[in-house]
């Protein structure tokens, strides 16, 4: 450990010496140092050609901090920030020490030490509305894609009179895409109005009109009326149709809130795109052209999830998309849709909920009653990021619907003094234009400035989460802790995943290699406080057992049936199936005992109605006679 620490210290010194060799003057700061030592570092300067670290930094690195690793975390025109991760705490929440280099020139680093932004990268500060947010090494490109999903209909095909007119196009889908780009000298940054008044192909006029109306209505409600023209001309950070950056990038599929404008979180999307992510948001429409708005129903949620699945199939044809690195994220009701998609797409590596509706008291059933909800299917890393209890009014929280994701790593972060809308771009726009605060409930210390600070923290935490889960950056979650240390009122709770239960085939293989007892232990560990019956689905295991019998894999089938009977000790049918397996391996005595147990269990087995019970008992008694 000592050698590793000194090796890392030498690497830090090498970076400093490399800078010095380029006649770069800089000074150092760290929020983790005692005030007296920090003051000394602030005055540190390397002379041209220096061959060693400044004594104050060298002493601090050598004596006070077991170093885990050093990484660059942000880049600006004349400012580079590095994180030194100190292993005072267990991973993934190492203590973070940040060293900031103020460069007199824009010298690049030696290859293999620190990544250098690509040519034409965005190395200046973001637009004024971004506040303290800083873009990453890429420009942010933006484009719109319009497609029809002709596997479904959207236009009404039958009138009240019964006349039929087929929908030959299908369900219209608009996809907003932000992506890492190399903006050229002739490219111009978009304005807010560009997001509001988007053009569309002629055959998407109706959909485009719906999207424009929502965006305009949202804009009118965002700022004082006298500021509307200024809002429309507000400079954003994206460049329309800019040249994509070279390479393939991870993707974030974003669901906005109920019937929200498609670009309601454009600032976060621009921010993530500048840091090397492709972000896609879709039009949120109702079931038909006569009901264009969403409702809070499982049918509408399912339609929206299918819209995103269709959009994802379109995006995978794009040459800059890395389809192996995928995250889903949603705000409000959109967080429910993100969870559902994360459950049923096994390629999703991260799911992020931004003040998800599922966490509001009395609304967890909106998620749990959704089509396809099964807590056991969530395997992607899950982040619930929300305003603290009482931050908007005094509404309590109920996270039971997502706390049940036992087979996924779960992180729960709350930030106080935030509003539900502060998880969208409105937080920065409202603060920038000093929009009036709503009335009608206790504000509990929340205002536009706390909302802006909260949204900026949310953006950085989301980026850290994505870096950890999609880019395998071991220091990324440490940056989340650093973010927490920079502001009060932030809490974090992490629950590690437990191993998921083995599948029937995995269970059979485990029993064959290590014995039936080892398979039972695996299920006991995985199920935890839940019943074994919840981990071993009686019908699934029963079906697989007979599939294995049909493949002449009698011993494997027997193991599967034994586990099923063990997990469902009151099931008469499980004993009947177990009897068939014992018969297949030639163990007639055990087969007979299983039939006798089935007969004994049948009268109280709640899965039988009277008629089925009578038939079952008749068949079992007939089988029993064969053993006499």
Coordinates of C-alpha atoms in Angstrom, one line a residue:
X1 CA 0.0 0.0 0.0
X2 CA 2.8 2.4 0.8
X3 CA 4.5 1.7 -2.5
X4 CA 1.2 2.2 -4.3
X5 CA 0.8 5.5 -2.5
X6 CA 4.2 6.7 -3.4
X7 CA 3.7 5.5 -7.0
X8 CA 0.6 7.6 -7.3
X9 CA 2.4 10.6 -5.7
X10 CA 5.0 10.3 -8.3
X11 CA 2.4 10.3 -11.0
X12 CA 0.9 13.5 -9.6
X13 CA 4.3 15.0 -9.5
X14 CA 4.9 13.9 -13.1
X15 CA 1.7 15.8 -14.1
X16 CA 2.9 18.9 -12.3
X17 CA 6.4 18.6 -13.8
X18 CA 4.9 18.1 -17.3
X19 CA 2.9 21.3 -16.9
X20 CA 6.0 23.1 -15.6
X21 CA 8.1 21.9 -18.6
X22 CA 5.5 23.7 -20.8
X23 CA 6.2 26.9 -18.9
X24 CA 2.7 26.7 -17.4
X25 CA 2.3 28.7 -14.2
X26 CA -0.4 27.5 -11.9
X27 CA -1.4 27.4 -8.3
X28 CA -3.2 24.8 -6.2
X29 CA -6.1 24.7 -3.9
X30 CA -7.8 21.9 -2.0
X31 CA -11.0 22.0 0.1
X32 CA -9.7 19.0 2.2
X33 CA -6.6 20.7 3.6
X34 CA -6.3 22.4 7.0
X35 CA -6.6 26.2 6.6
X36 CA -2.9 26.8 7.4
X37 CA -1.7 24.2 5.0
X38 CA -4.2 25.3 2.3
X39 CA -2.9 28.8 2.5
X40 CA 0.6 27.6 1.8
X41 CA -0.6 25.6 -1.2
X42 CA -2.5 28.6 -2.6
X43 CA 0.8 30.4 -2.9
X44 CA 2.7 27.5 -4.5
X45 CA 4.1 28.1 -7.9
X46 CA 6.2 25.9 -10.1
X47 CA 9.1 27.5 -11.9
X48 CA 9.8 26.5 -15.5
X49 CA 11.6 23.2 -15.7
X50 CA 11.0 22.2 -12.1
X51 CA 11.9 18.6 -11.5
X52 CA 10.0 17.9 -8.3
X53 CA 6.7 18.6 -6.6
X54 CA 6.2 21.7 -4.4
X55 CA 7.2 20.7 -0.9
X56 CA 3.8 21.5 0.6
X57 CA 2.0 19.3 -1.9
X58 CA 4.5 16.5 -1.7
X59 CA 4.4 16.5 2.0
X60 CA 0.6 16.4 2.0
X61 CA 0.5 13.5 -0.5
X62 CA 3.1 11.5 1.2
X63 CA 2.2 12.0 4.8
X64 CA -1.5 12.6 5.1
X65 CA -3.3 10.8 2.3
X66 CA -3.4 7.1 1.2
X67 CA -3.9 7.8 -2.4
X68 CA -6.3 5.6 -4.4
X69 CA -6.1 7.3 -7.9
X70 CA -5.9 10.7 -9.7
X71 CA -8.3 11.7 -12.4
X72 CA -9.2 14.8 -14.3
X73 CA -12.9 15.7 -13.7
X74 CA -13.5 18.9 -15.6
X75 CA -11.9 21.1 -18.2
X76 CA -12.4 24.7 -19.0
X77 CA -10.4 27.1 -21.2
X78 CA -7.8 28.0 -18.5
X79 CA -8.9 25.7 -15.7
X80 CA -8.4 22.0 -15.1
X81 CA -9.7 20.3 -12.0
X82 CA -8.4 16.9 -10.8
X83 CA -9.7 14.6 -8.1
X84 CA -7.3 12.8 -5.8
X85 CA -9.2 10.0 -4.2
X86 CA -8.0 9.2 -0.7
X87 CA -8.9 5.8 0.6
X88 CA -10.0 6.9 4.1
X89 CA -13.4 5.3 3.4
X90 CA -14.4 2.0 1.7
X91 CA -15.3 2.1 -1.9
X92 CA -17.3 3.4 -3.6
X93 CA -17.4 6.3 -1.3
X94 CA -13.7 7.2 -0.9
X95 CA -13.0 10.6 0.6
X96 CA -12.4 13.1 -2.1
X97 CA -9.7 15.7 -2.3
X98 CA -9.9 18.1 -5.2
X99 CA -6.9 20.0 -6.6
X100 CA -7.6 22.8 -9.1
X101 CA -5.0 23.9 -11.6
X102 CA -5.3 27.5 -12.8
X103 CA -3.4 27.5 -16.0
X104 CA -1.7 30.5 -17.5
X105 CA -1.7 28.7 -20.9
X106 CA -3.8 25.9 -22.4
X107 CA -0.9 23.3 -22.4
X108 CA -1.9 19.7 -23.0
X109 CA -0.8 16.8 -20.9
X110 CA 1.5 14.1 -21.9
X111 CA -0.1 11.0 -23.4
X112 CA -1.1 8.4 -20.9
X113 CA -1.4 10.8 -18.0
X114 CA -4.6 12.7 -18.5
X115 CA -7.1 12.7 -21.4
X116 CA -6.9 15.7 -23.7
X117 CA -10.1 17.2 -25.1
X118 CA -10.7 16.4 -28.8
X119 CA -10.0 19.0 -31.4
X120 CA -12.7 21.6 -31.6
X121 CA -14.0 20.6 -28.2
X122 CA -16.0 22.9 -25.9
X123 CA -13.5 24.2 -23.4
X124 CA -15.2 27.4 -22.5
X125 CA -17.8 28.0 -19.8
X126 CA -21.5 27.2 -20.6
X127 CA -24.0 29.9 -21.4
X128 CA -25.0 32.3 -18.6
X129 CA -28.2 30.5 -17.7
X130 CA -26.0 27.4 -16.8
X131 CA -24.6 29.2 -13.7
X132 CA -21.9 27.1 -12.1
X133 CA -22.4 24.1 -14.5
X134 CA -19.3 23.5 -16.7
X135 CA -19.4 21.7 -20.0
X136 CA -17.2 18.8 -20.7
X137 CA -14.7 18.3 -23.5
X138 CA -17.2 18.1 -26.3
X139 CA -19.5 20.5 -28.0
X140 CA -23.2 19.5 -27.7
X141 CA -25.0 18.7 -31.0
X142 CA -28.7 18.5 -31.3
X143 CA -31.0 17.0 -33.9
X144 CA -34.6 15.9 -34.3
X145 CA -35.7 12.6 -35.7
X146 CA -39.3 11.9 -36.8
X147 CA -40.6 8.3 -37.4
X148 CA -43.8 6.4 -37.6
X149 CA -44.2 3.1 -35.7
X150 CA -46.5 1.4 -38.1
X151 CA -47.0 -1.6 -35.8
X152 CA -49.5 0.5 -33.9
X153 CA -52.3 2.9 -34.8
X154 CA -52.8 6.5 -33.5
X155 CA -55.4 8.1 -35.7
X156 CA -59.0 7.1 -35.0
X157 CA -60.1 4.6 -37.5
X158 CA -63.8 4.3 -36.7
X159 CA -66.3 7.1 -36.3
X160 CA -69.4 7.2 -34.2
X161 CA -71.4 6.2 -37.2
X162 CA -69.2 3.2 -37.7
X163 CA -67.4 4.3 -40.8
X164 CA -63.9 2.8 -41.1
X165 CA -60.8 4.8 -42.3
X166 CA -57.5 2.9 -41.8
X167 CA -54.5 4.6 -40.2
X168 CA -51.8 3.7 -42.8
X169 CA -49.0 5.7 -41.1
X170 CA -49.0 4.5 -37.5
X171 CA -48.1 6.1 -34.2
X172 CA -45.9 9.3 -34.7
X173 CA -42.7 9.5 -32.7
X174 CA -40.5 12.5 -32.4
X175 CA -37.0 11.9 -30.9
X176 CA -34.9 14.8 -29.7
X177 CA -31.2 13.8 -29.6
X178 CA -28.3 15.6 -28.0
X179 CA -24.9 14.1 -28.8
X180 CA -21.1 14.8 -28.4
X181 CA -20.1 17.0 -31.4
X182 CA -17.3 18.9 -32.9
X183 CA -18.8 22.3 -33.6
X184 CA -17.2 24.2 -36.5
X185 CA -16.5 27.9 -36.8
X186 CA -19.7 28.4 -38.8
X187 CA -21.9 26.6 -36.3
X188 CA -24.0 28.8 -34.0
X189 CA -25.4 28.0 -30.6
X190 CA -29.2 27.4 -30.4
X191 CA -31.5 29.7 -28.6
X192 CA -34.4 28.8 -26.4
X193 CA -36.8 29.6 -29.2
X194 CA -35.1 26.9 -31.4
X195 CA -36.2 24.3 -28.8
X196 CA -39.8 25.7 -28.8
X197 CA -40.5 26.3 -32.5
X198 CA -39.0 23.2 -34.1
X199 CA -39.8 22.4 -37.7
X200 CA -40.9 18.9 -38.9
X201 CA -41.5 17.0 -42.1
X202 CA -44.9 17.8 -43.7
X203 CA -46.4 14.4 -42.7
X204 CA -45.7 15.1 -39.0
X205 CA -47.5 18.5 -39.0
X206 CA -50.1 17.4 -36.4
X207 CA -47.5 16.0 -34.0
X208 CA -45.3 19.0 -34.4
X209 CA -48.2 21.3 -33.7
X210 CA -48.9 19.5 -30.4
X211 CA -45.3 19.7 -29.3
X212 CA -45.1 23.4 -30.2
X213 CA -48.2 24.2 -28.2
X214 CA -46.9 22.4 -25.1
X215 CA -43.5 24.1 -25.4
X216 CA -45.0 27.5 -25.9
X217 CA -47.4 27.0 -23.0
X218 CA -44.5 25.9 -20.8
X219 CA -42.4 28.9 -21.8
X220 CA -45.2 31.4 -21.0
X221 CA -45.6 29.9 -17.6
X222 CA -41.9 29.9 -16.8
X223 CA -41.0 33.6 -16.7
X224 CA -42.7 36.9 -16.2
X225 CA -44.6 38.0 -19.3
X226 CA -42.3 40.9 -19.8
X227 CA -39.3 38.6 -20.1
X228 CA -40.8 36.3 -22.8
X229 CA -38.9 37.9 -25.7
X230 CA -35.6 37.7 -23.7
X231 CA -36.3 34.0 -22.9
X232 CA -36.9 33.3 -26.6
X233 CA -33.5 34.7 -27.5
X234 CA -31.7 33.1 -24.6
X235 CA -28.5 31.3 -25.7
X236 CA -28.3 27.6 -25.1
X237 CA -25.3 25.3 -25.3
X238 CA -26.2 23.0 -28.2
X239 CA -25.5 23.4 -31.9
X240 CA -28.2 22.2 -34.3
X241 CA -27.0 19.4 -36.6
X242 CA -23.4 19.9 -35.6
X243 CA -20.8 17.3 -36.9
X244 CA -20.8 14.3 -34.5
X245 CA -17.6 13.7 -32.6
X246 CA -15.6 10.6 -33.6
X247 CA -16.3 7.4 -31.7
X248 CA -19.3 5.6 -30.2
X249 CA -20.9 7.0 -27.0
X250 CA -23.2 5.6 -24.2
X251 CA -26.8 6.5 -24.4
X252 CA -29.3 7.9 -21.9
X253 CA -33.0 7.5 -22.8
X254 CA -35.0 10.2 -21.0
X255 CA -38.7 10.3 -20.1
X256 CA -40.1 13.7 -19.2
X257 CA -43.0 14.2 -16.8
X258 CA -46.7 13.7 -17.6
X259 CA -47.4 15.3 -21.0
X260 CA -44.3 17.5 -20.6
X261 CA -42.6 19.3 -23.4
X262 CA -40.1 17.1 -25.3
X263 CA -37.2 19.4 -24.5
X264 CA -38.1 20.1 -20.9
X265 CA -34.7 19.0 -19.6
X266 CA -32.6 20.4 -22.5
X267 CA -30.0 21.9 -20.2
X268 CA -29.2 18.6 -18.5
X269 CA -29.1 16.9 -21.9
X270 CA -26.7 19.5 -23.3
X271 CA -24.5 19.1 -20.2
X272 CA -24.4 15.3 -20.5
X273 CA -23.7 15.5 -24.2
X274 CA -20.7 17.7 -23.6
X275 CA -19.4 15.0 -21.2
X276 CA -19.6 12.3 -23.8
X277 CA -23.2 11.0 -23.7
X278 CA -26.0 10.7 -26.2
X279 CA -29.3 11.8 -24.7
X280 CA -32.7 11.0 -26.3
X281 CA -36.1 12.4 -25.3
X282 CA -39.4 11.5 -27.0
X283 CA -42.7 13.1 -27.7
X284 CA -45.2 12.2 -25.0
X285 CA -48.6 11.7 -26.5
X286 CA -51.8 10.0 -25.6
X287 CA -53.5 6.9 -27.1
X288 CA -54.9 8.6 -30.2
X289 CA -55.1 11.8 -32.2
X290 CA -58.4 12.6 -30.4
X291 CA -56.8 12.2 -27.0
X292 CA -53.3 13.6 -27.5
X293 CA -52.4 14.1 -23.8
X294 CA -51.2 11.4 -21.4
X295 CA -53.1 10.1 -18.4
X296 CA -51.8 8.6 -15.3
X297 CA -52.8 5.1 -16.3
X298 CA -51.0 1.8 -16.9
X299 CA -52.1 1.8 -20.5
X300 CA -50.6 5.2 -21.2
X301 CA -47.4 4.3 -19.4
X302 CA -47.1 1.2 -21.5
X303 CA -47.7 3.1 -24.7
X304 CA -44.9 5.6 -23.7
X305 CA -42.5 2.8 -22.8
X306 CA -43.2 1.2 -26.2
X307 CA -42.6 4.6 -27.8
X308 CA -39.2 4.7 -26.2
X309 CA -38.4 1.2 -27.2
X310 CA -39.2 2.1 -30.8
X311 CA -37.0 5.2 -30.5
X312 CA -34.2 3.1 -29.1
X313 CA -34.5 0.7 -32.2
X314 CA -34.1 3.8 -34.4
X315 CA -31.2 5.2 -32.5
X316 CA -29.2 2.0 -32.7
X317 CA -28.8 2.6 -36.4
X318 CA -26.8 5.8 -35.7
X319 CA -23.1 5.3 -36.1
X320 CA -22.1 7.1 -32.9
X321 CA -24.3 5.0 -30.7
X322 CA -22.8 2.4 -28.4
X323 CA -25.7 0.1 -27.9
X324 CA -23.9 -1.9 -25.2
X325 CA -23.9 1.0 -22.8
X326 CA -27.4 2.1 -22.0
X327 CA -29.1 4.0 -19.2
X328 CA -32.7 5.2 -18.7
X329 CA -33.8 8.2 -16.7
X330 CA -37.1 9.9 -16.0
X331 CA -38.6 12.8 -14.1
X332 CA -41.9 12.6 -12.1
X333 CA -44.2 10.2 -13.9
X334 CA -41.4 9.6 -16.4
X335 CA -39.4 8.0 -13.7
X336 CA -42.1 5.2 -13.5
X337 CA -41.7 4.7 -17.3
X338 CA -37.9 4.6 -16.9
X339 CA -38.2 1.9 -14.2
X340 CA -40.5 -0.2 -16.3
X341 CA -38.1 0.0 -19.3
X342 CA -35.2 -0.8 -17.0
X343 CA -37.0 -3.9 -15.8
X344 CA -37.7 -5.4 -19.2
X345 CA -34.5 -4.5 -21.1
X346 CA -31.7 -6.5 -19.8
X347 CA -29.1 -4.3 -21.5
X348 CA -29.9 -1.3 -19.3
X349 CA -27.0 -0.7 -16.9
X350 CA -28.4 2.2 -14.9
X351 CA -31.9 3.5 -14.0
X352 CA -32.3 7.1 -12.6
X353 CA -35.4 8.5 -11.1
X354 CA -35.6 12.3 -10.7
X355 CA -38.2 13.0 -8.0
X356 CA -40.2 10.0 -9.2
X357 CA -43.9 9.9 -8.6
X358 CA -43.6 6.4 -7.2
X359 CA -42.0 7.9 -4.1
X360 CA -44.9 10.1 -3.1
X361 CA -47.1 8.8 -0.3
X362 CA -50.1 7.0 -1.7
X363 CA -48.7 6.8 -5.3
X364 CA -46.4 3.8 -5.1
X365 CA -49.2 1.7 -6.6
X366 CA -48.9 3.8 -9.8
X367 CA -45.7 2.0 -10.3
X368 CA -46.5 -1.4 -8.8
X369 CA -49.7 -1.7 -10.7
X370 CA -48.0 -0.8 -14.0
X371 CA -47.8 -3.5 -16.7
X372 CA -44.7 -5.6 -16.4
X373 CA -43.7 -4.4 -12.9
X374 CA -41.7 -7.1 -11.1
X375 CA -39.2 -5.9 -8.5
X376 CA -37.1 -9.1 -9.1
X377 CA -36.5 -8.1 -12.7
X378 CA -34.6 -4.9 -11.7
X379 CA -30.9 -5.7 -12.1
X380 CA -29.5 -2.4 -13.3
X381 CA -27.9 0.0 -10.8
X382 CA -30.7 2.2 -9.5
X383 CA -30.5 5.8 -8.3
X384 CA -33.4 7.6 -6.7
X385 CA -32.6 11.3 -6.6
X386 CA -35.3 13.6 -5.1
X387 CA -36.2 16.5 -2.9
X388 CA -36.1 15.8 0.8
X389 CA -39.2 15.1 2.7
X390 CA -40.9 18.4 3.5
X391 CA -38.9 20.3 0.9
X392 CA -42.0 21.2 -1.0
X393 CA -44.8 21.5 1.4
X394 CA -44.8 18.7 4.0
X395 CA -45.6 15.7 1.9
X396 CA -44.1 12.5 3.3
X397 CA -42.2 9.9 1.1
X398 CA -42.9 6.3 0.4
X399 CA -40.0 4.5 -1.4
X400 CA -41.2 1.0 -0.8
X401 CA -41.8 0.3 -4.5
X402 CA -38.2 0.8 -5.4
X403 CA -36.6 -0.2 -2.1
X404 CA -37.7 -3.7 -3.0
X405 CA -35.1 -3.9 -5.9
X406 CA -33.0 -6.4 -3.9
X407 CA -31.0 -7.6 -6.9
X408 CA -29.9 -4.2 -7.9
X409 CA -27.4 -1.8 -6.3
X410 CA -29.7 1.0 -5.0
X411 CA -28.6 4.6 -4.1
X412 CA -31.1 7.0 -2.5
X413 CA -30.2 10.7 -2.4
X414 CA -32.3 13.6 -1.2
X415 CA -31.7 17.3 -1.5
X416 CA -33.5 19.8 0.6
X417 CA -35.0 23.1 -0.5
X418 CA -35.9 21.9 -3.9
X419 CA -39.2 22.0 -5.8
X420 CA -40.6 19.2 -8.0
X421 CA -39.9 21.3 -11.1
X422 CA -36.3 21.9 -10.0
X423 CA -35.3 18.6 -11.6
X424 CA -35.8 20.1 -15.0
X425 CA -34.3 23.0 -16.9
X426 CA -36.8 25.3 -15.3
X427 CA -34.7 25.5 -12.2
X428 CA -32.0 27.5 -14.0
X429 CA -34.4 29.4 -16.2
X430 CA -36.6 30.4 -13.3
X431 CA -33.6 31.6 -11.3
X432 CA -32.1 33.4 -14.2
X433 CA -35.4 35.4 -14.8
X434 CA -36.3 35.6 -11.1
X435 CA -39.7 34.0 -11.7
X436 CA -42.2 34.5 -8.9
X437 CA -42.6 31.6 -6.4
X438 CA -45.8 29.6 -6.3
X439 CA -48.1 30.1 -3.3
X440 CA -50.5 27.7 -1.5
X441 CA -48.1 25.6 0.5
X442 CA -45.2 26.1 2.9
X443 CA -41.9 26.8 1.1
X444 CA -39.7 25.5 3.9
X445 CA -36.7 27.6 2.9
X446 CA -37.0 26.9 -0.8
X447 CA -36.5 29.7 -3.3
X448 CA -35.2 30.2 -6.8
X449 CA -31.5 30.2 -5.7
X450 CA -31.8 27.0 -3.7
X451 CA -33.6 25.4 -6.7
X452 CA -30.8 26.5 -9.0
X453 CA -28.1 25.1 -6.7
X454 CA -30.1 21.9 -6.3
X455 CA -30.4 21.4 -10.1
X456 CA -26.7 22.0 -10.6
X457 CA -26.0 19.4 -8.0
X458 CA -28.5 17.0 -9.6
X459 CA -26.7 17.4 -13.0
X460 CA -23.3 16.6 -11.5
X461 CA -24.6 13.6 -9.5
X462 CA -26.3 12.2 -12.6
X463 CA -23.1 12.6 -14.5
X464 CA -21.1 10.8 -11.7
X465 CA -23.6 8.0 -11.7
X466 CA -23.5 7.5 -15.4
X467 CA -19.7 7.6 -15.4
X468 CA -19.6 4.9 -12.7
X469 CA -22.2 2.6 -14.3
X470 CA -21.6 3.2 -18.1
X471 CA -17.9 4.1 -18.2
X472 CA -16.7 2.0 -15.2
X473 CA -15.1 5.0 -13.6
X474 CA -14.2 3.9 -10.1
X475 CA -13.8 7.4 -8.8
X476 CA -17.1 8.7 -10.1
X477 CA -19.2 8.0 -7.1
X478 CA -16.6 9.6 -4.9
X479 CA -17.4 12.8 -6.8
X480 CA -21.0 12.4 -5.6
X481 CA -19.7 12.4 -2.0
X482 CA -17.7 15.5 -2.9
X483 CA -20.8 17.1 -4.2
X484 CA -22.5 16.3 -0.9
X485 CA -19.7 17.9 1.1
X486 CA -20.0 21.1 -0.9
X487 CA -23.6 21.8 0.2
X488 CA -25.7 21.1 3.2
X489 CA -29.1 19.3 3.2
X490 CA -28.0 16.4 1.1
X491 CA -28.4 12.8 2.3
X492 CA -27.2 9.5 0.7
X493 CA -28.1 5.9 1.5
X494 CA -26.7 3.0 -0.4
X495 CA -28.0 -0.6 -0.5
X496 CA -25.9 -3.2 -2.2
X497 CA -27.5 -5.8 -4.4
X498 CA -27.8 -9.4 -3.2
X499 CA -27.2 -12.2 -5.7
X500 CA -30.3 -13.0 -7.7
X501 CA -31.8 -16.5 -7.3
X502 CA -30.6 -19.1 -9.8
X503 CA -32.7 -19.9 -12.8
X504 CA -34.1 -23.4 -13.0
X505 CA -31.2 -24.4 -15.3
X506 CA -28.6 -22.7 -13.0
X507 CA -30.2 -24.4 -10.0
X508 CA -29.9 -27.8 -11.7
X509 CA -26.3 -27.2 -12.6
X510 CA -25.5 -26.1 -9.1
X511 CA -27.2 -29.2 -7.6
X512 CA -25.3 -31.4 -10.0
X513 CA -21.9 -29.9 -9.2
X514 CA -22.2 -29.2 -5.5
X515 CA -25.3 -31.0 -4.3
X516 CA -28.9 -30.1 -3.6
X517 CA -27.9 -28.5 -0.3
X518 CA -25.7 -25.9 -2.1
X519 CA -28.6 -25.0 -4.3
X520 CA -30.9 -24.5 -1.3
X521 CA -28.3 -22.3 0.4
X522 CA -28.1 -20.1 -2.8
X523 CA -31.9 -19.6 -2.7
X524 CA -31.9 -18.9 1.0
X525 CA -29.3 -16.2 0.7
X526 CA -30.9 -14.6 -2.3
X527 CA -34.4 -14.6 -0.9
X528 CA -33.4 -13.0 2.4
X529 CA -36.5 -12.1 4.4
X530 CA -38.8 -12.9 1.5
X531 CA -40.4 -16.3 1.3
X532 CA -38.8 -19.0 -0.8
X533 CA -42.0 -19.1 -2.7
X534 CA -41.4 -15.6 -4.0
X535 CA -38.0 -16.7 -5.4
X536 CA -39.0 -20.0 -6.8
X537 CA -42.0 -19.6 -9.1
X538 CA -44.0 -22.7 -8.7
X539 CA -45.3 -22.8 -12.3
X540 CA -42.0 -21.8 -13.9
X541 CA -40.0 -24.5 -12.1
X542 CA -42.7 -27.0 -12.7
X543 CA -42.6 -26.3 -16.5
X544 CA -38.8 -26.4 -16.6
X545 CA -38.8 -29.7 -14.8
X546 CA -41.0 -31.3 -17.4
X547 CA -38.9 -29.7 -20.2
X548 CA -35.8 -31.4 -18.7
X549 CA -37.6 -34.7 -18.5
X550 CA -38.5 -34.4 -22.1
X551 CA -34.8 -33.8 -22.9
X552 CA -33.9 -37.1 -21.0
X553 CA -32.2 -35.1 -18.3
X554 CA -33.9 -36.9 -15.5
X555 CA -31.4 -36.0 -12.7
X556 CA -31.6 -32.3 -13.5
X557 CA -35.4 -32.5 -13.6
X558 CA -35.4 -34.2 -10.2
X559 CA -33.3 -31.4 -8.7
X560 CA -35.7 -28.7 -10.1
X561 CA -38.8 -30.6 -8.8
X562 CA -37.1 -31.1 -5.4
X563 CA -36.4 -27.4 -5.1
X564 CA -40.0 -26.6 -6.2
X565 CA -41.5 -28.9 -3.6
X566 CA -39.1 -27.5 -0.9
X567 CA -40.2 -23.9 -1.6
X568 CA -43.9 -24.8 -1.8
X569 CA -44.4 -27.4 0.9
X570 CA -48.2 -27.0 0.8
X571 CA -48.5 -27.6 -3.0
X572 CA -50.0 -31.0 -3.9
X573 CA -49.1 -30.5 -7.5
X574 CA -45.4 -30.0 -6.7
X575 CA -45.4 -33.4 -5.0
X576 CA -47.1 -35.0 -8.0
X577 CA -44.5 -33.6 -10.3
X578 CA -41.7 -34.8 -7.9
X579 CA -43.2 -38.3 -8.1
X580 CA -42.8 -38.3 -11.8
X581 CA -39.1 -37.3 -11.5
X582 CA -38.4 -40.0 -9.0
X583 CA -40.0 -42.5 -11.3
X584 CA -37.9 -41.3 -14.2
X585 CA -34.7 -42.0 -12.2
X586 CA -36.0 -45.4 -11.0
X587 CA -36.6 -44.5 -7.4
X588 CA -40.0 -46.1 -7.0
X589 CA -40.2 -45.9 -3.2
X590 CA -39.6 -42.1 -3.2
X591 CA -42.1 -41.7 -6.1
X592 CA -44.8 -43.5 -4.0
X593 CA -44.1 -41.4 -0.9
X594 CA -44.5 -38.2 -3.0
X595 CA -47.9 -39.4 -4.3
X596 CA -49.0 -40.0 -0.7
X597 CA -47.9 -36.5 0.3
X598 CA -49.8 -35.1 -2.7
X599 CA -53.0 -36.9 -1.6
X600 CA -52.6 -35.6 1.9
X601 CA -52.0 -32.0 0.8
X602 CA -54.8 -31.8 -1.8
X603 CA -57.8 -31.2 0.6
X604 CA -56.2 -28.0 1.9
X605 CA -54.4 -26.8 -1.2
X606 CA -55.9 -23.4 -2.0
X607 CA -54.9 -23.6 -5.7
X608 CA -57.7 -26.2 -6.3
X609 CA -61.4 -25.4 -6.8
X610 CA -63.7 -28.3 -5.7
X611 CA -63.9 -29.8 -9.2
X612 CA -60.2 -29.7 -9.8
X613 CA -59.5 -31.1 -6.4
X614 CA -61.8 -34.0 -7.1
X615 CA -60.1 -34.8 -10.4
X616 CA -56.6 -34.5 -8.9
X617 CA -57.4 -36.9 -6.0
X618 CA -58.9 -39.4 -8.4
X619 CA -55.8 -39.4 -10.6
X620 CA -53.4 -39.6 -7.6
X621 CA -55.2 -42.6 -6.1
X622 CA -55.1 -44.3 -9.4
X623 CA -51.3 -43.7 -9.6
X624 CA -50.9 -45.0 -6.0
X625 CA -52.6 -48.3 -7.0
X626 CA -49.8 -48.9 -9.5
X627 CA -47.3 -49.3 -6.7
X628 CA -49.3 -52.0 -4.9

